[in-house]
Tab-separated table of C-alpha atoms and ligand atoms in Angstrom:
chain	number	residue	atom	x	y	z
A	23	UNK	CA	-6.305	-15.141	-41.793
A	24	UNK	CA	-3.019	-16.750	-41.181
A	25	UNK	CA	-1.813	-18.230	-37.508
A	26	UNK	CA	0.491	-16.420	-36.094
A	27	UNK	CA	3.372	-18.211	-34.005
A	28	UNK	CA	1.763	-18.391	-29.955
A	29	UNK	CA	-1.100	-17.623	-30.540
A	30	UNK	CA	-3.872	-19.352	-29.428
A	31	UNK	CA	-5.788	-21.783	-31.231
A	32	UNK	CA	-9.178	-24.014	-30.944
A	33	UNK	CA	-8.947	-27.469	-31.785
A	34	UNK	CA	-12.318	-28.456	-32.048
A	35	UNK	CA	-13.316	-31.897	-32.456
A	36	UNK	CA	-17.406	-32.186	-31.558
A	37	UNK	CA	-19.183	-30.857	-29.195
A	38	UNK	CA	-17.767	-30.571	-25.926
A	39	UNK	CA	-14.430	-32.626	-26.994
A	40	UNK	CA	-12.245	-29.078	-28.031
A	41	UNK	CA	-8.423	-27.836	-26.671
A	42	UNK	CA	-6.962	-24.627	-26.403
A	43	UNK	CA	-3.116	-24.463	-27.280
A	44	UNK	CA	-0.584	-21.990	-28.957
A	45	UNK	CA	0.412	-22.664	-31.933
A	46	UNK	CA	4.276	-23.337	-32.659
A	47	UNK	CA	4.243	-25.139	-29.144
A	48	UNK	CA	5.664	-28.357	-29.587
A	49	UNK	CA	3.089	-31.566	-29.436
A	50	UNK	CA	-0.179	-31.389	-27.310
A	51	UNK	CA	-1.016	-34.896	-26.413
A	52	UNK	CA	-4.883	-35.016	-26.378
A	53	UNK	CA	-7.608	-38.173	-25.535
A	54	UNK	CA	-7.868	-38.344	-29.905
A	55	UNK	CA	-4.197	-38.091	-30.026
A	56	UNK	CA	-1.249	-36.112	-30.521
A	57	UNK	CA	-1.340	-32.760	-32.333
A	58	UNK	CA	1.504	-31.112	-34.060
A	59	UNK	CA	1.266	-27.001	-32.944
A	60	UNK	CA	4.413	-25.936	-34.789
A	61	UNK	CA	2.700	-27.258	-38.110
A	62	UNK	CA	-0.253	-24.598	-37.741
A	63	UNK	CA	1.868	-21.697	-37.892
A	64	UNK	CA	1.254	-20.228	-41.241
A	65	UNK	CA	-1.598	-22.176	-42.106
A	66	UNK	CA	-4.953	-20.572	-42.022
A	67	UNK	CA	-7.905	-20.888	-39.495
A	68	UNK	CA	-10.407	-23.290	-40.735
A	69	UNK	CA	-8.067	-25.792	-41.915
A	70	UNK	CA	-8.620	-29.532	-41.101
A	71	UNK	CA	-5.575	-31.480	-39.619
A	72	UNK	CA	-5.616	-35.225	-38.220
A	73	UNK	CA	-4.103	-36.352	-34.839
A	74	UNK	CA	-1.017	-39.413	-34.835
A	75	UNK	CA	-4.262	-41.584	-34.875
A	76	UNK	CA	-5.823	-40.408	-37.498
A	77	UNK	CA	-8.851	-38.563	-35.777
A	78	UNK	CA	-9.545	-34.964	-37.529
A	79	UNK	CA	-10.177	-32.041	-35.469
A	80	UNK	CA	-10.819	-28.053	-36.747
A	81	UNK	CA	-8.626	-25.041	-36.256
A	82	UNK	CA	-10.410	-22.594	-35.442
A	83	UNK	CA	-9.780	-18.750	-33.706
A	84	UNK	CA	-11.159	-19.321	-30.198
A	85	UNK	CA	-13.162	-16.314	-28.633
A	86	UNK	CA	-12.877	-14.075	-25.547
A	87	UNK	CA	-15.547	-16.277	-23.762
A	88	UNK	CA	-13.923	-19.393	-24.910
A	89	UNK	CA	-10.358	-18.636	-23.879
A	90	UNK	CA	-11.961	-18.093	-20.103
A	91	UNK	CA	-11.097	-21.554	-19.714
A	92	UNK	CA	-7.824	-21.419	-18.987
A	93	UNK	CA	-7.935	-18.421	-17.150
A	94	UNK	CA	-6.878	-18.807	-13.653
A	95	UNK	CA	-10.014	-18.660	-11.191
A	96	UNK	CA	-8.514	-17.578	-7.716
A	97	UNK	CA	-11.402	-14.986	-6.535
A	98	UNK	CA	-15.652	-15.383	-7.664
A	99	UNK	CA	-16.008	-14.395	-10.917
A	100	UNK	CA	-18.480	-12.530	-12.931
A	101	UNK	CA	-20.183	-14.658	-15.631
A	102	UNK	CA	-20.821	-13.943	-19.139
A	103	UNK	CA	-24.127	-13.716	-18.868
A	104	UNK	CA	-23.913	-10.987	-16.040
A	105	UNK	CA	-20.737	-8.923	-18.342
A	106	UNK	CA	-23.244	-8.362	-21.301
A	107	UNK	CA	-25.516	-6.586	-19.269
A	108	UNK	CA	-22.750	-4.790	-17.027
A	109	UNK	CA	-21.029	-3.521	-20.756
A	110	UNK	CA	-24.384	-2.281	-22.044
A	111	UNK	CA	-25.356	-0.765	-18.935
A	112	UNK	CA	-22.095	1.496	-18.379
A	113	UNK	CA	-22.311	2.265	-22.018
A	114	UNK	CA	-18.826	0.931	-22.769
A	115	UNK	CA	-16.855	1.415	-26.076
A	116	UNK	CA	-13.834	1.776	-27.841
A	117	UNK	CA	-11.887	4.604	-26.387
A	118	UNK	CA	-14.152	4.428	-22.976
A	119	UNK	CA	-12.381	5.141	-19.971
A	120	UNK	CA	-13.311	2.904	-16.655
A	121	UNK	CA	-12.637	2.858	-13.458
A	122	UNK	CA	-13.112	-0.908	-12.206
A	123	UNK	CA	-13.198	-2.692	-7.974
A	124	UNK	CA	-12.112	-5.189	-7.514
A	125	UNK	CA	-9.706	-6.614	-10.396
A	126	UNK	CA	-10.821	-10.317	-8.628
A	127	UNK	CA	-9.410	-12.761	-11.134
A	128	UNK	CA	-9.700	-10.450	-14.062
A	129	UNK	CA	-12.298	-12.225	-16.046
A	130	UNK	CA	-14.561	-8.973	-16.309
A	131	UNK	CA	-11.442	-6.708	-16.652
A	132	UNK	CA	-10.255	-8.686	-19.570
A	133	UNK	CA	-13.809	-8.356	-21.089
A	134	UNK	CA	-13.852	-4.541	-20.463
A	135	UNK	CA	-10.179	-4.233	-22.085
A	136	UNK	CA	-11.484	-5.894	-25.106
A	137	UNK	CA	-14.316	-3.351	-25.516
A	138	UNK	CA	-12.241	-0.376	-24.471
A	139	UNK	CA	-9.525	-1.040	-26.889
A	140	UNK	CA	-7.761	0.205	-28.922
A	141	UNK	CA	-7.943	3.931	-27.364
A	142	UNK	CA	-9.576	3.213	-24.082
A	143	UNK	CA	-8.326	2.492	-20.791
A	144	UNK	CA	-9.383	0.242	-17.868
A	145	UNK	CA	-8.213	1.376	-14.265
A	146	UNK	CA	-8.718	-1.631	-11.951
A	147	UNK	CA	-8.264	-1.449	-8.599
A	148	UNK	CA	-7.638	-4.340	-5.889
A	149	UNK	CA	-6.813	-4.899	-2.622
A	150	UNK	CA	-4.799	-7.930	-2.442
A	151	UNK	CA	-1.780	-8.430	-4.175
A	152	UNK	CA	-1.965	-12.968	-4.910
A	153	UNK	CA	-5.351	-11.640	-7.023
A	154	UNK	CA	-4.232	-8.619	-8.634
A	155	UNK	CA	-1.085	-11.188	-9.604
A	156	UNK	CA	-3.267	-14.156	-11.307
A	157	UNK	CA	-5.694	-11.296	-13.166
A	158	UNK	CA	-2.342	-9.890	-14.759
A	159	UNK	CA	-1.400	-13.275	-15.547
A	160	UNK	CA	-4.921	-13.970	-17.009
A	161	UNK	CA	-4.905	-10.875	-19.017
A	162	UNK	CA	-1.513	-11.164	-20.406
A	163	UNK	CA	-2.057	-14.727	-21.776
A	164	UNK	CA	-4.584	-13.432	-23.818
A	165	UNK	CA	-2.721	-10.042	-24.981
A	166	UNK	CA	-4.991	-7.337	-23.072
A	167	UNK	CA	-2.571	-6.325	-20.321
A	168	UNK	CA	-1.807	-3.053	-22.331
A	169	UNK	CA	-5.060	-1.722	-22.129
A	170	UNK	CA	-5.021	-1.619	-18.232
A	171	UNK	CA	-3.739	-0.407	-15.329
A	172	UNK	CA	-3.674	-2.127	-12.529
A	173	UNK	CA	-3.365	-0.595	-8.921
A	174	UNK	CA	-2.994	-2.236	-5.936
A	175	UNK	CA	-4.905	0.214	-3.715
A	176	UNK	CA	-8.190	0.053	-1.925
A	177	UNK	CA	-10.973	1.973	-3.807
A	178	UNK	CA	-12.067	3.312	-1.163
A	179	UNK	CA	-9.222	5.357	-0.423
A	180	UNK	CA	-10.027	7.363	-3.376
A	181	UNK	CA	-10.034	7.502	-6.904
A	182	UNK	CA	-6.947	8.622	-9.298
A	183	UNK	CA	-8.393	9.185	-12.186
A	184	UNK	CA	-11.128	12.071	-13.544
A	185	UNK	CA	-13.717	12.278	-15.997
A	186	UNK	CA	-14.052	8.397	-16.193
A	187	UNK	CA	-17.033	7.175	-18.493
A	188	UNK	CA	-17.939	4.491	-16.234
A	189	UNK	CA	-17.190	2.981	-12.358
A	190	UNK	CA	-17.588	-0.196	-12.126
A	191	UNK	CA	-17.732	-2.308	-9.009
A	192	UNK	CA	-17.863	-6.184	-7.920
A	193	UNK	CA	-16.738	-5.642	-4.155
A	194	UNK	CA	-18.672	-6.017	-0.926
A	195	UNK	CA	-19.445	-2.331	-0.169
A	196	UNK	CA	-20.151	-0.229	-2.746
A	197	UNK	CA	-22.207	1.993	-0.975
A	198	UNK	CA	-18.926	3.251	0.436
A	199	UNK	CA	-17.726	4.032	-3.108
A	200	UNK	CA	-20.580	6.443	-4.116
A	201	UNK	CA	-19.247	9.685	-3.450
A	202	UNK	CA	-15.543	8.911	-4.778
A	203	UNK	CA	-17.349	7.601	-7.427
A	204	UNK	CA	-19.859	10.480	-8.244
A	205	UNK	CA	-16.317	12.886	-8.134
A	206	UNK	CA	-14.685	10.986	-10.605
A	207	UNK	CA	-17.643	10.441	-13.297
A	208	UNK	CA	-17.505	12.816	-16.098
A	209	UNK	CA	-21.520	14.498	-16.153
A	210	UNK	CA	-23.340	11.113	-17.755
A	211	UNK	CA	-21.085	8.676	-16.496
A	212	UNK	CA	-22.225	5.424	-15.356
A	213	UNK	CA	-22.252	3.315	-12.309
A	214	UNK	CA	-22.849	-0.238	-12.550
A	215	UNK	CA	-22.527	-2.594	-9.636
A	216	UNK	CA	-22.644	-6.219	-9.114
A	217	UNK	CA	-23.877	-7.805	-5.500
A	218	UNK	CA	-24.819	-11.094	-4.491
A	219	UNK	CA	-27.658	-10.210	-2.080
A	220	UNK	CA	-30.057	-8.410	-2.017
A	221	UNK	CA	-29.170	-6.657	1.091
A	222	UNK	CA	-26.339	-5.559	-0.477
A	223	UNK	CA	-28.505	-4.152	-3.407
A	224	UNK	CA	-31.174	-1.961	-0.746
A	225	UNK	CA	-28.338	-0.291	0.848
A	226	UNK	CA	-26.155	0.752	-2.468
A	227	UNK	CA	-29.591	2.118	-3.952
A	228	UNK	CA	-30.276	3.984	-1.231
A	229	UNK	CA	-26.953	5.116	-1.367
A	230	UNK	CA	-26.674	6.116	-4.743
A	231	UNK	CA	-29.813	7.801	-4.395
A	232	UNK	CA	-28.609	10.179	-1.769
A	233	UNK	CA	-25.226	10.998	-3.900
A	234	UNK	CA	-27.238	12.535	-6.139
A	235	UNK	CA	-27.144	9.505	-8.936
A	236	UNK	CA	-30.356	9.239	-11.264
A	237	UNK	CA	-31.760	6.553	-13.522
A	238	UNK	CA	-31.093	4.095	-10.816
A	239	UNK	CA	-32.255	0.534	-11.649
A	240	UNK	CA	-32.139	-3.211	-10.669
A	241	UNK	CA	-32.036	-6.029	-12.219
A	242	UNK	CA	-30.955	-10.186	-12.298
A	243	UNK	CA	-30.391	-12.137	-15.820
A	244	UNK	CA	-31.510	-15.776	-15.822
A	245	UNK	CA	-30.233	-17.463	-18.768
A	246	UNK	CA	-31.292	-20.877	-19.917
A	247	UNK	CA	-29.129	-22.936	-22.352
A	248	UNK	CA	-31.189	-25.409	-25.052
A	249	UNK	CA	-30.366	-29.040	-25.958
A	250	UNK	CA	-31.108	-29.271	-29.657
A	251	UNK	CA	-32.047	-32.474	-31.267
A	252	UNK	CA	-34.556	-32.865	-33.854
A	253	UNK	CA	-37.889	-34.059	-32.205
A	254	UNK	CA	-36.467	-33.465	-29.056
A	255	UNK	CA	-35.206	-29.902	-28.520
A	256	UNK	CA	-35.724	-28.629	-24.899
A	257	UNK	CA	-34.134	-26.346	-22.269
A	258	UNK	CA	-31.324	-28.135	-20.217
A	259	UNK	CA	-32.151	-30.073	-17.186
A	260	UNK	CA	-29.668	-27.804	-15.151
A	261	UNK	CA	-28.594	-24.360	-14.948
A	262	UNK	CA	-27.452	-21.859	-12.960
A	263	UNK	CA	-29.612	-20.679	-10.428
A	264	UNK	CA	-27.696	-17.632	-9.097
A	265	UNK	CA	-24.959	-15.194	-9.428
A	266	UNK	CA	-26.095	-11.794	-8.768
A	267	UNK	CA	-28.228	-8.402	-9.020
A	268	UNK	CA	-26.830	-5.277	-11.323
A	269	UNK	CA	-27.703	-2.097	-10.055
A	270	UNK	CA	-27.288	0.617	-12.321
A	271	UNK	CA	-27.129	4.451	-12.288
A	272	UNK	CA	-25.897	7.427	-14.272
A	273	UNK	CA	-24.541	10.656	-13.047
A	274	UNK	CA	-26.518	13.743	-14.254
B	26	SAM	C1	-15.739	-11.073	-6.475
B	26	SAM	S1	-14.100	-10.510	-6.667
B	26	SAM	C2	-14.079	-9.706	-8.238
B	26	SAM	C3	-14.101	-10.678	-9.383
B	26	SAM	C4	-13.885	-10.037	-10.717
B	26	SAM	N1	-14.941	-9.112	-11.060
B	26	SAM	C5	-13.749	-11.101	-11.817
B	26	SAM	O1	-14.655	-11.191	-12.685
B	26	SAM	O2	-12.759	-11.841	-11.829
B	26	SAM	C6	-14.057	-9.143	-5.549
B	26	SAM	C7	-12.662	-8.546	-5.423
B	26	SAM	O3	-12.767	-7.262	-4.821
B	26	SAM	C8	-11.617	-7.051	-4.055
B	26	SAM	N2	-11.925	-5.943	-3.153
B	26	SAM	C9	-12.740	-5.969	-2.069
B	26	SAM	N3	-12.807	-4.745	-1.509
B	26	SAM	C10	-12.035	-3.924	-2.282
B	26	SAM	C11	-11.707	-2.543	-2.206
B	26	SAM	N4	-12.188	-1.772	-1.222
B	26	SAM	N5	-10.872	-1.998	-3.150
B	26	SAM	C12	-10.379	-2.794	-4.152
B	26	SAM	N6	-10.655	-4.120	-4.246
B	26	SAM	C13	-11.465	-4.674	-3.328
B	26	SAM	C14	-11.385	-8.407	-3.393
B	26	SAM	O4	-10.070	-8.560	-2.900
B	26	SAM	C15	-11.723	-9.360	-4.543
B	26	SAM	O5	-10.576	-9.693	-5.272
């Protein structure tokens, strides 16, 4: 597979010493060096090149997850670990249409774009405009814009679209989002939302129980990262202790 001109490119060096650039950029000046990004264009991923002092680095294709880092972070976001288990849980493909509060920064957006496309559509919805700016921004640096709309409109104030596969929602309130949700969900369509206490979670259960929702469950994932190193391979001293509880449901 041949680099195309801007687009974006790992340049991996060891663990934990990697850039992201587009390629056909000028020079990126880096700790090992300078790097040439015009000379990549053309050239295939996987190739070798060497910095002006000499050090060698990879090109590689950098991932979804990967390219989060230089995503602007203006609002919490919803980690990777926590977006597996969201996509799964509303049953998300290619083709899916979702209904998403609050766009935030974008980073699950852009991960629900990536799933829904080529066919699919993601309908995001946010409140204030400086967010709903970066996650455009975010999402357009990474070529996924075109498989969402974004509204500036309070979710609460009703939902546009019909016969949506899935509503998802990272917002304070959700609970105030059943019923415009339970209108809009084609008959098995899926709720999924993400809360960071478990307050939060008692009334949006209780909420979506009363709607009429089914299959309603709860859960948190804990995910522990290993250090690997023969003789010595153990979990890493830290990690993170908390981000938040999914609550699922489907409409009958
Ligand atoms: C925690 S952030 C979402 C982060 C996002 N999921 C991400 O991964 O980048 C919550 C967002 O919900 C927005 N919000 C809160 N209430 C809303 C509502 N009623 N309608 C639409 N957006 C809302 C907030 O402005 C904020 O940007």
């Amino acid at each position: 597979m041949l680099i195309k001109r801007s687009s974006w490119v790992l340049l991996y060096f060891k663990e934990n010493r990697f850039y992201l650039a587009r390629a056909g950029e000028g020079k990126l000046n880096t700790n090992e060096g300078i790097i040439d990004l015009d000379s990549l264009v053309n050239k295939s991923y996987g190739i070798k090149g060497k910095t002006h002092l000499g050090l060698e680095y990879i090109v590689s294709k950098p991932d979804l997850i990967t390219l989060f880092k230089i995503f602007k972070r203006k609002t919490q976001v919803v980690y990777p670990k926590d977006i597996g288990t969201i996509v799964l849980l509303a049953d998300i493909c290619p083709g899916s249409l979702v209904v998403e509060a609050g766009t935030g920064s974008g980073f699950l957006t852009a991960i629900l774009a990536n799933f829904v496309k080529p066919s699919g559509k993601v309908f995001t919805y946010e409140v204030r405009r400086e967010f709903q700016e970066v996650a455009i921004k975010n999402l357009t640096m990474v070529g996924l814009e075109r498989y969402v709309e974004f509204k500036l409109k309070d979710i609460r104030k009703g939902i546009d679209e019909k016969e949506v596969d899935a509503v998802i929602l990272d917002m304070p309130d959700p609970w105030n989002v059943a019923d415009i949700a339970f209108s809009s969900l084609r008959s098995g369509g899926k709720i999924v939302c993400f809360l960071p206490t478990i307050n939060q979670v008692e009334r949006v259960v209780e909420t979506l129980k009363e709607r009429g929702f089914i299959m309603i469950e709860v859960r948190e994932i804990l995910e522990r990262t290993y250090k690997v190193k023969r003789g010595e391979t153990r979990p890493e001293v830290f990690m993170i202790g908390h981000t938040g509880y999914i609550v699922s449901g489907g409409k009958p």
